[in-house]
GROMACS .gro file of C-alpha atoms in nm:
model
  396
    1UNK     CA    1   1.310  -0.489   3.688
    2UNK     CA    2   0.946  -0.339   3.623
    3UNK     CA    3   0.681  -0.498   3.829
    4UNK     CA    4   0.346  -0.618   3.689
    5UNK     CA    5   0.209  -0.294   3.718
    6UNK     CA    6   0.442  -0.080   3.548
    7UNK     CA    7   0.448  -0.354   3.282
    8UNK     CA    8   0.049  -0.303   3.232
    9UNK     CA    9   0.062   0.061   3.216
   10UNK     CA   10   0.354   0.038   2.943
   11UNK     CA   11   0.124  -0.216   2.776
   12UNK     CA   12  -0.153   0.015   2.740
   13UNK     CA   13   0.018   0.314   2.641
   14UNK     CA   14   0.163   0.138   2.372
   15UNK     CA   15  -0.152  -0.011   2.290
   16UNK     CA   16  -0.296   0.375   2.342
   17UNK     CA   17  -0.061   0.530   2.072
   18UNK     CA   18  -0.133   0.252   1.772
   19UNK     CA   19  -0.441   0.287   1.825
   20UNK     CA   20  -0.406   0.686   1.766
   21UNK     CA   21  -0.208   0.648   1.462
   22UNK     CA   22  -0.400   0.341   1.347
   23UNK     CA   23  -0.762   0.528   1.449
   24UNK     CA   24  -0.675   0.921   1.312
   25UNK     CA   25  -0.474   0.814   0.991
   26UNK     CA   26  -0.415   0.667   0.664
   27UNK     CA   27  -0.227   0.383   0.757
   28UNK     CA   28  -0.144   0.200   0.432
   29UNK     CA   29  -0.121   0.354   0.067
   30UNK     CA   30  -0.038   0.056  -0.074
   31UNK     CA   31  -0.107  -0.361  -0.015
   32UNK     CA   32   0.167  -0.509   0.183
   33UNK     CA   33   0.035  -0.848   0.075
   34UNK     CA   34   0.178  -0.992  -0.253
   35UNK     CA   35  -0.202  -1.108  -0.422
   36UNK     CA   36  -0.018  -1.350  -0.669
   37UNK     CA   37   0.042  -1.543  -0.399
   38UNK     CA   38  -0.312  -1.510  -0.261
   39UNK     CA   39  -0.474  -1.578  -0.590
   40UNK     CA   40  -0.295  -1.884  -0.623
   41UNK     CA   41  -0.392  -1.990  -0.275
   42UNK     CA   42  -0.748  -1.874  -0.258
   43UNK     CA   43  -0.833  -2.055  -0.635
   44UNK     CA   44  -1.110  -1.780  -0.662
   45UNK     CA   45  -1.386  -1.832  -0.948
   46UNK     CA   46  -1.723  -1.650  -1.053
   47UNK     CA   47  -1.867  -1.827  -0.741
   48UNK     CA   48  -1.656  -1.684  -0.497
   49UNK     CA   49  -1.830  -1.472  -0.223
   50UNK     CA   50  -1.499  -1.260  -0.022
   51UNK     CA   51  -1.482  -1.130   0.276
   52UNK     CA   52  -1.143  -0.954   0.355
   53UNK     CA   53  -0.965  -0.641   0.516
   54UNK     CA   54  -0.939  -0.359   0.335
   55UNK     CA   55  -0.595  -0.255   0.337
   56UNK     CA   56  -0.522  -0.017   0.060
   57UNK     CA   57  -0.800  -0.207  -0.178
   58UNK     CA   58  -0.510  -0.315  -0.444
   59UNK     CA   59  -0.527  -0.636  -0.382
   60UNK     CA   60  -0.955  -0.632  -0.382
   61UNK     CA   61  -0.886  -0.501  -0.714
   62UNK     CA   62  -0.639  -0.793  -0.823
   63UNK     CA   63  -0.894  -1.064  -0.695
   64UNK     CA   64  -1.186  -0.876  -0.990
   65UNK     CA   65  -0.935  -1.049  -1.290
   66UNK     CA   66  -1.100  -1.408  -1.108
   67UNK     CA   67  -1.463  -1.248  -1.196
   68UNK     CA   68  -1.617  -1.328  -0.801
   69UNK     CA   69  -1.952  -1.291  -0.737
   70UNK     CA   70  -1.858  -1.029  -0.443
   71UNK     CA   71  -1.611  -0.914  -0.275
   72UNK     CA   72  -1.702  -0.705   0.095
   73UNK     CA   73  -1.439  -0.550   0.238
   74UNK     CA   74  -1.406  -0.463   0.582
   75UNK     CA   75  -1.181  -0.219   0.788
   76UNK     CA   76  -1.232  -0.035   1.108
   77UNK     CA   77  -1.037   0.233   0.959
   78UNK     CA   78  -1.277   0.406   0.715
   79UNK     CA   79  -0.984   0.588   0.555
   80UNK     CA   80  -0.891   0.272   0.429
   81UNK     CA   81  -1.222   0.231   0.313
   82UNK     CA   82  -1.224   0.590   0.110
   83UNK     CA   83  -0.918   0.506  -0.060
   84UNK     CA   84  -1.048   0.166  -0.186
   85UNK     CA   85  -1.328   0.381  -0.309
   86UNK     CA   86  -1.131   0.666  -0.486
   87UNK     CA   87  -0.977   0.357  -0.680
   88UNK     CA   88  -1.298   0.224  -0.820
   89UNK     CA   89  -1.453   0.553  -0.950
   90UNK     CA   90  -1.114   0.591  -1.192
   91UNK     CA   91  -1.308   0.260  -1.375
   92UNK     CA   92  -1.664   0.368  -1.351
   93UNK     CA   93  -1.551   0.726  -1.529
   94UNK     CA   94  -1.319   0.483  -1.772
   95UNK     CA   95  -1.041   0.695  -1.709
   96UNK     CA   96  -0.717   0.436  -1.709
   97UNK     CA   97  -0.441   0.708  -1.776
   98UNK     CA   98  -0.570   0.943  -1.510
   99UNK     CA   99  -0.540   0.639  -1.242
  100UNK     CA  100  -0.204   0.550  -1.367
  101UNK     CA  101  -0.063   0.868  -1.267
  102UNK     CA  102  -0.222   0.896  -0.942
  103UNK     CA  103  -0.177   0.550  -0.800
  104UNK     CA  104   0.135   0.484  -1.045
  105UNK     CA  105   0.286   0.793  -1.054
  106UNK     CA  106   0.129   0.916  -0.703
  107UNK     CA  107   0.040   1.249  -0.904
  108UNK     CA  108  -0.155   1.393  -1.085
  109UNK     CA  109  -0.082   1.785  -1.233
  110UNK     CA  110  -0.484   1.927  -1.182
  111UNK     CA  111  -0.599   1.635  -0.968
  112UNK     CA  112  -0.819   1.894  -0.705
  113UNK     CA  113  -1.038   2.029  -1.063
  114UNK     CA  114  -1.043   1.652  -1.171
  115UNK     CA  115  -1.143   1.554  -0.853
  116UNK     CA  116  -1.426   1.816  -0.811
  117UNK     CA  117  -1.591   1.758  -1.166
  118UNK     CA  118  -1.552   1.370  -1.207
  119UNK     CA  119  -1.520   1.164  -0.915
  120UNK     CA  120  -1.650   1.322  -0.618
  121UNK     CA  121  -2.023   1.315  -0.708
  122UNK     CA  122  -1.948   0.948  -0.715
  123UNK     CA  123  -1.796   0.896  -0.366
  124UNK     CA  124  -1.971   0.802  -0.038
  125UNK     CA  125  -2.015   1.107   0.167
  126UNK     CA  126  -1.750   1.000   0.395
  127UNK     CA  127  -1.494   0.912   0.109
  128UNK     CA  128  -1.608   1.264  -0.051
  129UNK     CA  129  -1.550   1.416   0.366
  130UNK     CA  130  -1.181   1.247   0.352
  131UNK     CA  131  -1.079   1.329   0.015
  132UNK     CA  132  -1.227   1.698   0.012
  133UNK     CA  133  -0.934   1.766   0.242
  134UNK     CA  134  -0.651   1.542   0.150
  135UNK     CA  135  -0.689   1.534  -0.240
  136UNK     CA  136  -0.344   1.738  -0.210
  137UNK     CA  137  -0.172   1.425  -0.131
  138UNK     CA  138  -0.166   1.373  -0.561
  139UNK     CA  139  -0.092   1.746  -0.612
  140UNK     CA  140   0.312   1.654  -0.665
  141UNK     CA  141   0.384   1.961  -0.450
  142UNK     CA  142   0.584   2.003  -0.152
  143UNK     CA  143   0.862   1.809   0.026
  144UNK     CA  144   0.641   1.507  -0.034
  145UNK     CA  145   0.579   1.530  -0.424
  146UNK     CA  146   0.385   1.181  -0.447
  147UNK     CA  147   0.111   1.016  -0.287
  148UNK     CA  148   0.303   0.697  -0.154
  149UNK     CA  149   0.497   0.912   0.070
  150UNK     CA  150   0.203   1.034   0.230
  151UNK     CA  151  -0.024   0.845   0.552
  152UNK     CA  152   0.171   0.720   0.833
  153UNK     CA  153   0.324   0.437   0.586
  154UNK     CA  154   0.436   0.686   0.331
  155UNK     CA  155   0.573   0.959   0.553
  156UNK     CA  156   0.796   0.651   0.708
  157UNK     CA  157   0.901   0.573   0.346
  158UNK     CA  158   1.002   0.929   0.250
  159UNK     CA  159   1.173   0.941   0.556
  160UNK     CA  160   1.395   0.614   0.464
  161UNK     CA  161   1.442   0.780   0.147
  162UNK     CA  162   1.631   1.128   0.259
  163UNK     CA  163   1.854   0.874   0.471
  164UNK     CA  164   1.916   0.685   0.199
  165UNK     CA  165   2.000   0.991   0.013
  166UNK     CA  166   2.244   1.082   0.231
  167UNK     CA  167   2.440   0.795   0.092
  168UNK     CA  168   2.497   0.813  -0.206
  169UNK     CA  169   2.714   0.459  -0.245
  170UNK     CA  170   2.437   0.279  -0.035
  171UNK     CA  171   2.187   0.387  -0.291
  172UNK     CA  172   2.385   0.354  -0.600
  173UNK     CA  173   2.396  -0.079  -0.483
  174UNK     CA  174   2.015  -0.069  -0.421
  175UNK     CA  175   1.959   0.111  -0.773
  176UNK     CA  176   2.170  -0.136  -0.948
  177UNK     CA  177   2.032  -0.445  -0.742
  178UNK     CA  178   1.674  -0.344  -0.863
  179UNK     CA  179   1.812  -0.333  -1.227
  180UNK     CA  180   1.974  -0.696  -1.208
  181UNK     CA  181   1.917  -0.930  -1.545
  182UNK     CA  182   2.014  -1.225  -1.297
  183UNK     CA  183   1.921  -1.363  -0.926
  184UNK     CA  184   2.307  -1.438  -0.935
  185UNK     CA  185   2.410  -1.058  -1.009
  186UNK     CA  186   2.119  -0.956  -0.789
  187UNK     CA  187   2.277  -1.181  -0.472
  188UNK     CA  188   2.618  -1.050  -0.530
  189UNK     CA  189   2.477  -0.645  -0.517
  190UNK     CA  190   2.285  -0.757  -0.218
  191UNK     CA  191   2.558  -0.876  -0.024
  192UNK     CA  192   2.738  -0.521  -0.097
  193UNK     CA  193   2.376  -0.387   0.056
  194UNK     CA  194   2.355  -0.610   0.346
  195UNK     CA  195   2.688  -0.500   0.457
  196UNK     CA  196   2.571  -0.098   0.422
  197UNK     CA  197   2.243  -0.111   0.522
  198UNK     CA  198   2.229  -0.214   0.905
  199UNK     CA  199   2.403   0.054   1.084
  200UNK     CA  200   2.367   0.050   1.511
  201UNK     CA  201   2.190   0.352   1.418
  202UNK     CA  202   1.923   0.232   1.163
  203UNK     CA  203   1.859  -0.041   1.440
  204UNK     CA  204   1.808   0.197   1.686
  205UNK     CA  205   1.530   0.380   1.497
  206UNK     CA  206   1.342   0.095   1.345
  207UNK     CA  207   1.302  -0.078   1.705
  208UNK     CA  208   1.123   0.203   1.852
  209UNK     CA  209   0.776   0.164   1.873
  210UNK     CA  210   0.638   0.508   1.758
  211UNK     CA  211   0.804   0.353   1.411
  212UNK     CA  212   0.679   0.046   1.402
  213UNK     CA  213   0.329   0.183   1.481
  214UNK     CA  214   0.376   0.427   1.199
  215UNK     CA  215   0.431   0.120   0.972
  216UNK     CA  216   0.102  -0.041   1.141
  217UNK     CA  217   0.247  -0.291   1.309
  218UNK     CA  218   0.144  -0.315   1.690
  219UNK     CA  219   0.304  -0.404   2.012
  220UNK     CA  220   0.202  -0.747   2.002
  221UNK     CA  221   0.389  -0.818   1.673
  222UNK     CA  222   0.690  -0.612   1.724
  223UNK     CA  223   0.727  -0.880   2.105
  224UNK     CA  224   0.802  -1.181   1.842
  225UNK     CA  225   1.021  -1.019   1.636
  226UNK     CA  226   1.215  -0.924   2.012
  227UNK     CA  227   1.187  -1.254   2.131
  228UNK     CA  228   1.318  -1.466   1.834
  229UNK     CA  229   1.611  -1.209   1.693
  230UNK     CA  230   1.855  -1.077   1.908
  231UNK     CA  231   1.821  -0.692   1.757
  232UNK     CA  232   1.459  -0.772   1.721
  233UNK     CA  233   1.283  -0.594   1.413
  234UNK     CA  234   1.605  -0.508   1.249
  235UNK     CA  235   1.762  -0.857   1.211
  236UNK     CA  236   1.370  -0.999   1.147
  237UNK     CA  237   1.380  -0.719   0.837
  238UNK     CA  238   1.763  -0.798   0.748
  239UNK     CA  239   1.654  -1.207   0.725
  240UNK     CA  240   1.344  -1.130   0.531
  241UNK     CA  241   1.570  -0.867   0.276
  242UNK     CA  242   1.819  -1.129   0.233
  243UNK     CA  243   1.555  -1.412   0.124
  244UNK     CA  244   1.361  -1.180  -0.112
  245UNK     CA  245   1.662  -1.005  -0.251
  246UNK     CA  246   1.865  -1.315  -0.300
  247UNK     CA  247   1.603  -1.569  -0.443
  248UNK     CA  248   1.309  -1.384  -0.609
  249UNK     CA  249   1.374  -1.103  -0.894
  250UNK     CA  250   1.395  -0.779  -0.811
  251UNK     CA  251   1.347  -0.572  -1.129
  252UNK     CA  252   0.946  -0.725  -1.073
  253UNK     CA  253   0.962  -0.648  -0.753
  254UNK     CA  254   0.689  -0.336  -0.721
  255UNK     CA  255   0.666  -0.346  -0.369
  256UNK     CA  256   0.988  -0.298  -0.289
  257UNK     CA  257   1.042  -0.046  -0.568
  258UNK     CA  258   0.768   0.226  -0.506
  259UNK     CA  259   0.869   0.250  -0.148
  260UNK     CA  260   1.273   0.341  -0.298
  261UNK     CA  261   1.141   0.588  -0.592
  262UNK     CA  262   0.764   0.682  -0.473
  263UNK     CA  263   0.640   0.527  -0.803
  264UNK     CA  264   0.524   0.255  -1.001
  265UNK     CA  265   0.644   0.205  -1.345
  266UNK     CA  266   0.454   0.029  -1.628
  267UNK     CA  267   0.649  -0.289  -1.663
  268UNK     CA  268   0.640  -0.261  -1.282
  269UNK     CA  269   0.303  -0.211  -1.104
  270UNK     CA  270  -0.013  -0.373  -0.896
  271UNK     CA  271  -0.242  -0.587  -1.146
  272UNK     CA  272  -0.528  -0.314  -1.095
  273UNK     CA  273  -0.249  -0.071  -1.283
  274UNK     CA  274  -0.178  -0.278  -1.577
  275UNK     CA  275  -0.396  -0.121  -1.869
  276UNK     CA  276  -0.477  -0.462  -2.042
  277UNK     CA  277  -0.611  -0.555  -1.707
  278UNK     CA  278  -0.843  -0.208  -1.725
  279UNK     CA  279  -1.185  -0.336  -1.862
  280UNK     CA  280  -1.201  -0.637  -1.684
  281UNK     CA  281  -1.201  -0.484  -1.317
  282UNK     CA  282  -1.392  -0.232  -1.454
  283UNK     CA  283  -1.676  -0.480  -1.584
  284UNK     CA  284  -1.678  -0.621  -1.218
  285UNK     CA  285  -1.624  -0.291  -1.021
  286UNK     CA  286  -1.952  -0.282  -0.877
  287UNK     CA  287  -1.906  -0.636  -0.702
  288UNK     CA  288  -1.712  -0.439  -0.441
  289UNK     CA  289  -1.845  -0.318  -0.185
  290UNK     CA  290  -1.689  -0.106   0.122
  291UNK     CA  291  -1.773  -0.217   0.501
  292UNK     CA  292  -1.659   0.033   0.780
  293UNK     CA  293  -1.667  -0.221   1.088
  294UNK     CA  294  -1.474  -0.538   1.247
  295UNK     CA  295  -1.511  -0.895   1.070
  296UNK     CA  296  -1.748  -0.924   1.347
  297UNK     CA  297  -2.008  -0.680   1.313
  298UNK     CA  298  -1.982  -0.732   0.925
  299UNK     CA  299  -2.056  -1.071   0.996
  300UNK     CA  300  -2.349  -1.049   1.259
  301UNK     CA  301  -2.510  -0.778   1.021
  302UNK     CA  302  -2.441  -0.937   0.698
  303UNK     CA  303  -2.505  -1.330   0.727
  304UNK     CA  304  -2.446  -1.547   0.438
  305UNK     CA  305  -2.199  -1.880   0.387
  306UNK     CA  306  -1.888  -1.707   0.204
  307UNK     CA  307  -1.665  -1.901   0.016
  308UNK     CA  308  -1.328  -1.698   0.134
  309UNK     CA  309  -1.203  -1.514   0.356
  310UNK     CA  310  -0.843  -1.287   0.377
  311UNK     CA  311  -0.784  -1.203   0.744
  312UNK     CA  312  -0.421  -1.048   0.679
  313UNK     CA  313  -0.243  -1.069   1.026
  314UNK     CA  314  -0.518  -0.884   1.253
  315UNK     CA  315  -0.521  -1.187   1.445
  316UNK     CA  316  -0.173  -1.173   1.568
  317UNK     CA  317  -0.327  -0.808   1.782
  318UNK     CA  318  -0.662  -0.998   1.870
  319UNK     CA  319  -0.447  -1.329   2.024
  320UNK     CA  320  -0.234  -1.099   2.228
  321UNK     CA  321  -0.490  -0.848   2.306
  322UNK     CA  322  -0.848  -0.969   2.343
  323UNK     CA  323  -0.876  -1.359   2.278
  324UNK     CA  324  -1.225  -1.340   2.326
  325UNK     CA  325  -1.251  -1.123   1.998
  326UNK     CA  326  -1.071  -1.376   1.859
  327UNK     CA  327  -1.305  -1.671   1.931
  328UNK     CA  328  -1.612  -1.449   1.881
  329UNK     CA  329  -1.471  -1.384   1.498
  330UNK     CA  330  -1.335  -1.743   1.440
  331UNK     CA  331  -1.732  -1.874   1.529
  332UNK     CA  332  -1.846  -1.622   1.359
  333UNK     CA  333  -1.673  -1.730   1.029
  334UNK     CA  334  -1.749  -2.070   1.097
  335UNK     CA  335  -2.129  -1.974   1.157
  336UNK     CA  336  -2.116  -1.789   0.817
  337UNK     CA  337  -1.925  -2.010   0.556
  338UNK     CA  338  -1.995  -2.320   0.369
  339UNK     CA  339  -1.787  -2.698   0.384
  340UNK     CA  340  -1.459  -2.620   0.159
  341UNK     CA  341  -1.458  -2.218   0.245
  342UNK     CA  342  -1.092  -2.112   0.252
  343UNK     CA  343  -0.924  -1.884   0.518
  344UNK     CA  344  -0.624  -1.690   0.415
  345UNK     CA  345  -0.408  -1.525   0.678
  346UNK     CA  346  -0.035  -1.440   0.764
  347UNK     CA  347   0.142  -1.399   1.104
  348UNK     CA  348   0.494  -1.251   1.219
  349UNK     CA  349   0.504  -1.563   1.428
  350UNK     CA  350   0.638  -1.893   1.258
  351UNK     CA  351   0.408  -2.069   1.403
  352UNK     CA  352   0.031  -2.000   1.494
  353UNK     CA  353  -0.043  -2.139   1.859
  354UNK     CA  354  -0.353  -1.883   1.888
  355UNK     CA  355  -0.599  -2.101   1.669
  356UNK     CA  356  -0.915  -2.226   1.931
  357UNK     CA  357  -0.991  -2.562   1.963
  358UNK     CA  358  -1.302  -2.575   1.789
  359UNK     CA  359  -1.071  -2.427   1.500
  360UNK     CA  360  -0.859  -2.715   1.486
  361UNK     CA  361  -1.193  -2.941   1.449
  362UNK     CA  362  -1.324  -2.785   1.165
  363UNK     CA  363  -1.058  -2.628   0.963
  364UNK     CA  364  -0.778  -2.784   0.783
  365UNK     CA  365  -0.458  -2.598   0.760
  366UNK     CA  366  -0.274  -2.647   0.429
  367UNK     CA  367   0.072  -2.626   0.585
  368UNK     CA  368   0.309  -2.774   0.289
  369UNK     CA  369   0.127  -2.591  -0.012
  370UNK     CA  370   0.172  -2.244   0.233
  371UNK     CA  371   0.501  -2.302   0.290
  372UNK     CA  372   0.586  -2.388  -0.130
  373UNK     CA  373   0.405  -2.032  -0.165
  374UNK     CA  374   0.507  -1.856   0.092
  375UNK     CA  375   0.897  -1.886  -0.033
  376UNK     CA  376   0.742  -1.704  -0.341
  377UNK     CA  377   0.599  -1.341  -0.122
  378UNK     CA  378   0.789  -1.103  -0.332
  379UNK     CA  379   0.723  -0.866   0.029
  380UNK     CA  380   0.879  -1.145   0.286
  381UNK     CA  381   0.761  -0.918   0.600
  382UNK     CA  382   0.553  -1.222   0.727
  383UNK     CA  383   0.688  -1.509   0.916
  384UNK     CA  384   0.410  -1.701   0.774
  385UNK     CA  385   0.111  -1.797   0.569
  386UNK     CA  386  -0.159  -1.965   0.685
  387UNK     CA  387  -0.414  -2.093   0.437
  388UNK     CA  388  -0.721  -2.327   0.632
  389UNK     CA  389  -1.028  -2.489   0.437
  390UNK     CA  390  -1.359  -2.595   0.642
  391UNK     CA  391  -1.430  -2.927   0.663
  392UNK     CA  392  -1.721  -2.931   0.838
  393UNK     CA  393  -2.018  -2.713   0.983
  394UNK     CA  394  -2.056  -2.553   1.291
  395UNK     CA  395  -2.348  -2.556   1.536
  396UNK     CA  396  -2.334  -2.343   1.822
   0.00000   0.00000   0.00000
């Protein structure tokens, strides 16, 4: 048995390599957070004032269709930031068919000269820094012909894909389960899958961390999936397949979808790619803005009482790894909100035991409406959804 010691030091170079990949990377090309089920949640109008994590900046775009007053988001990963910002000047340059094909398609034939004489003048310097050298990413060349097989995400996907590839029966169920006209063909084709899929092998890959960290997911989260399951992260992922495969339809299912083919179609995209959803993000593209920092330092720098916040599953790191970040950001959102703000976030843990006391004073968790939409994540990689409205102030 490792002693304490040898535990630590395994801690912190696991710790030590996500933050590599999380720190020198494009993590995520894509959401991997279903925002019909946020929208419905957060009840977002033209008085909403947002403060959420980046991510890939889809689902910032989804929330525009609700006309806020502002949405900031924040990520310590300003890669994260740039792509969020090569999305929005594809509206201010009204150019809808050139965005399809880069963020449906993931390329676009000429994207470096289209690049160079339309949208870079329009870019932060640091999204113009980023982008000046990995604009190739929509050139449809190489091994990796689209976009959502590139960052540390995509390169995991295209991976998946060659295996899958390799068998040819395996994919033929998975093609024809995506194409089911019924949740009752769609079960029976997944049960062919389930019995394919989850090969001793398979398991043995996606347990290690150096995957999971690709993916973005840290030590701390891949410890409850190792705790509750007895193959940890491949029987959490072959619970969550089952319930999204077997009880939500898969031919809407985008999420799912671009990761198999490395595209979106038209009847099968984000919001932000829909063209009769076009001019209204683009009339409220400019109520985005881009925040390289923690919720934190946002939050000291930028006071104000916001109306919503979308925390993703951040916390799940901060509880395992520095608690006192954790209370620092919790008062800090407190500090800076107003009596009926909403807090979205979701957890790979069923249940949440990391919220402070002071939490549990002042914020109301809506645990039976969560639950109802939770069921309806077309994604299913989260354990849980945690929706909490203030009910009162706080006064340090």
């Amino acid at each position: 048995m490792k002693n304490n010691k040898s535990l630590g030091l395994t801690k912190r170079g696991q710790n030590w390599l996500f933050r590599r990949i999380q720190g020198n990377n494009l993590v995520y090309n894509t959401c991997w957070e279903d925002p019909r089920c946020d929208r419905e949640l957060l009840q977002l109008d033209k008085d909403s004032e947002i403060v959420m994590i980046t991510s890939a900046g889809c689902n910032a775009l989804a929330y525009l269709l609700d006309e806020p007053a502002k949405i900031n988001c924040i990520d310590m990963n300003a890669r994260q930031n740039a792509l969020l910002e090569l999305k929005r000047v594809f509206y201010k340059v009204d150019a809808y068919n050139f965005l399809f094909e880069c963020f449906g398609k993931g390329r676009l034939k000429g994207m470096k000269s289209f690049y160079r004489r339309y949208l870079r003048y329009l870019l932060p310097e640091y999204a113009q820094e980023y982008w000046d050298r990995h604009i190739y990413y929509f050139s449809g060349k190489g091994m990796r012909k689209s976009f959502y097989f590139h960052g540390t995400s995509g390169f995991l996907a295209w991976s998946m894909g060659r295996y899958f590839k390799m068998k040819k029966q395996l994919r033929s169920s998975i093609e024809q389960c995506f194409a089911a006209t019924s949740l009752e063909q769609q079960a029976s084709i997944y049960q062919q899958i389930d019995q394919q899929i989850w090969s001793k092998q398979l398991g043995w890959v996606i347990n290690r961390h150096l995957i999971l960290s690709l993916a973005g997911v840290p030590k701390s989260q891949q410890q409850l999936y190792v705790t509750k399951y007895e193959n940890g992260t491949m029987d959490f992922l072959k619970y969550c397949m089952k319930q999204v495969f077997t009880t939500l339809p898969a031919r809407e299912n985008y999420f799912w979808q671009l990761y198999f083919n490395g595209n979106y179609t038209e009847d099968c995209c984000p919001d932000y790619l829909k063209e009769e959803n076009f001019e209204t993000i683009q009339n409220n593209i400019d109520k985005i803005n881009t925040n390289t920092s923690t919720i934190s330092e946002f939050l000291r720098t930028n006071p104000g009482q916001y109306s919503h916040y979308v925390l993703l599953d951040h916390q799940d790191w901060l509880a395992e790894n520095n608690v006192e970040a954790l209370e620092e950001e919790w008062r800090l959102i407190l500090q800076n909100s107003r009596k009926g703000t909403k807090i979205l976030l979701r957890s790979a843990a069923k249940e949440v035991d990391f919220f402070p006391d002071f939490v549990k004073e002042r914020v109301t968790f809506q645990k039976e409406l969560c639950e109802r939409i939770h069921r309806q994540d077309r994604v299913g990689t989260y354990a849980s959804t945690y929706l909490g409205i203030i009910n009162s102030s706080f006064n340090l």
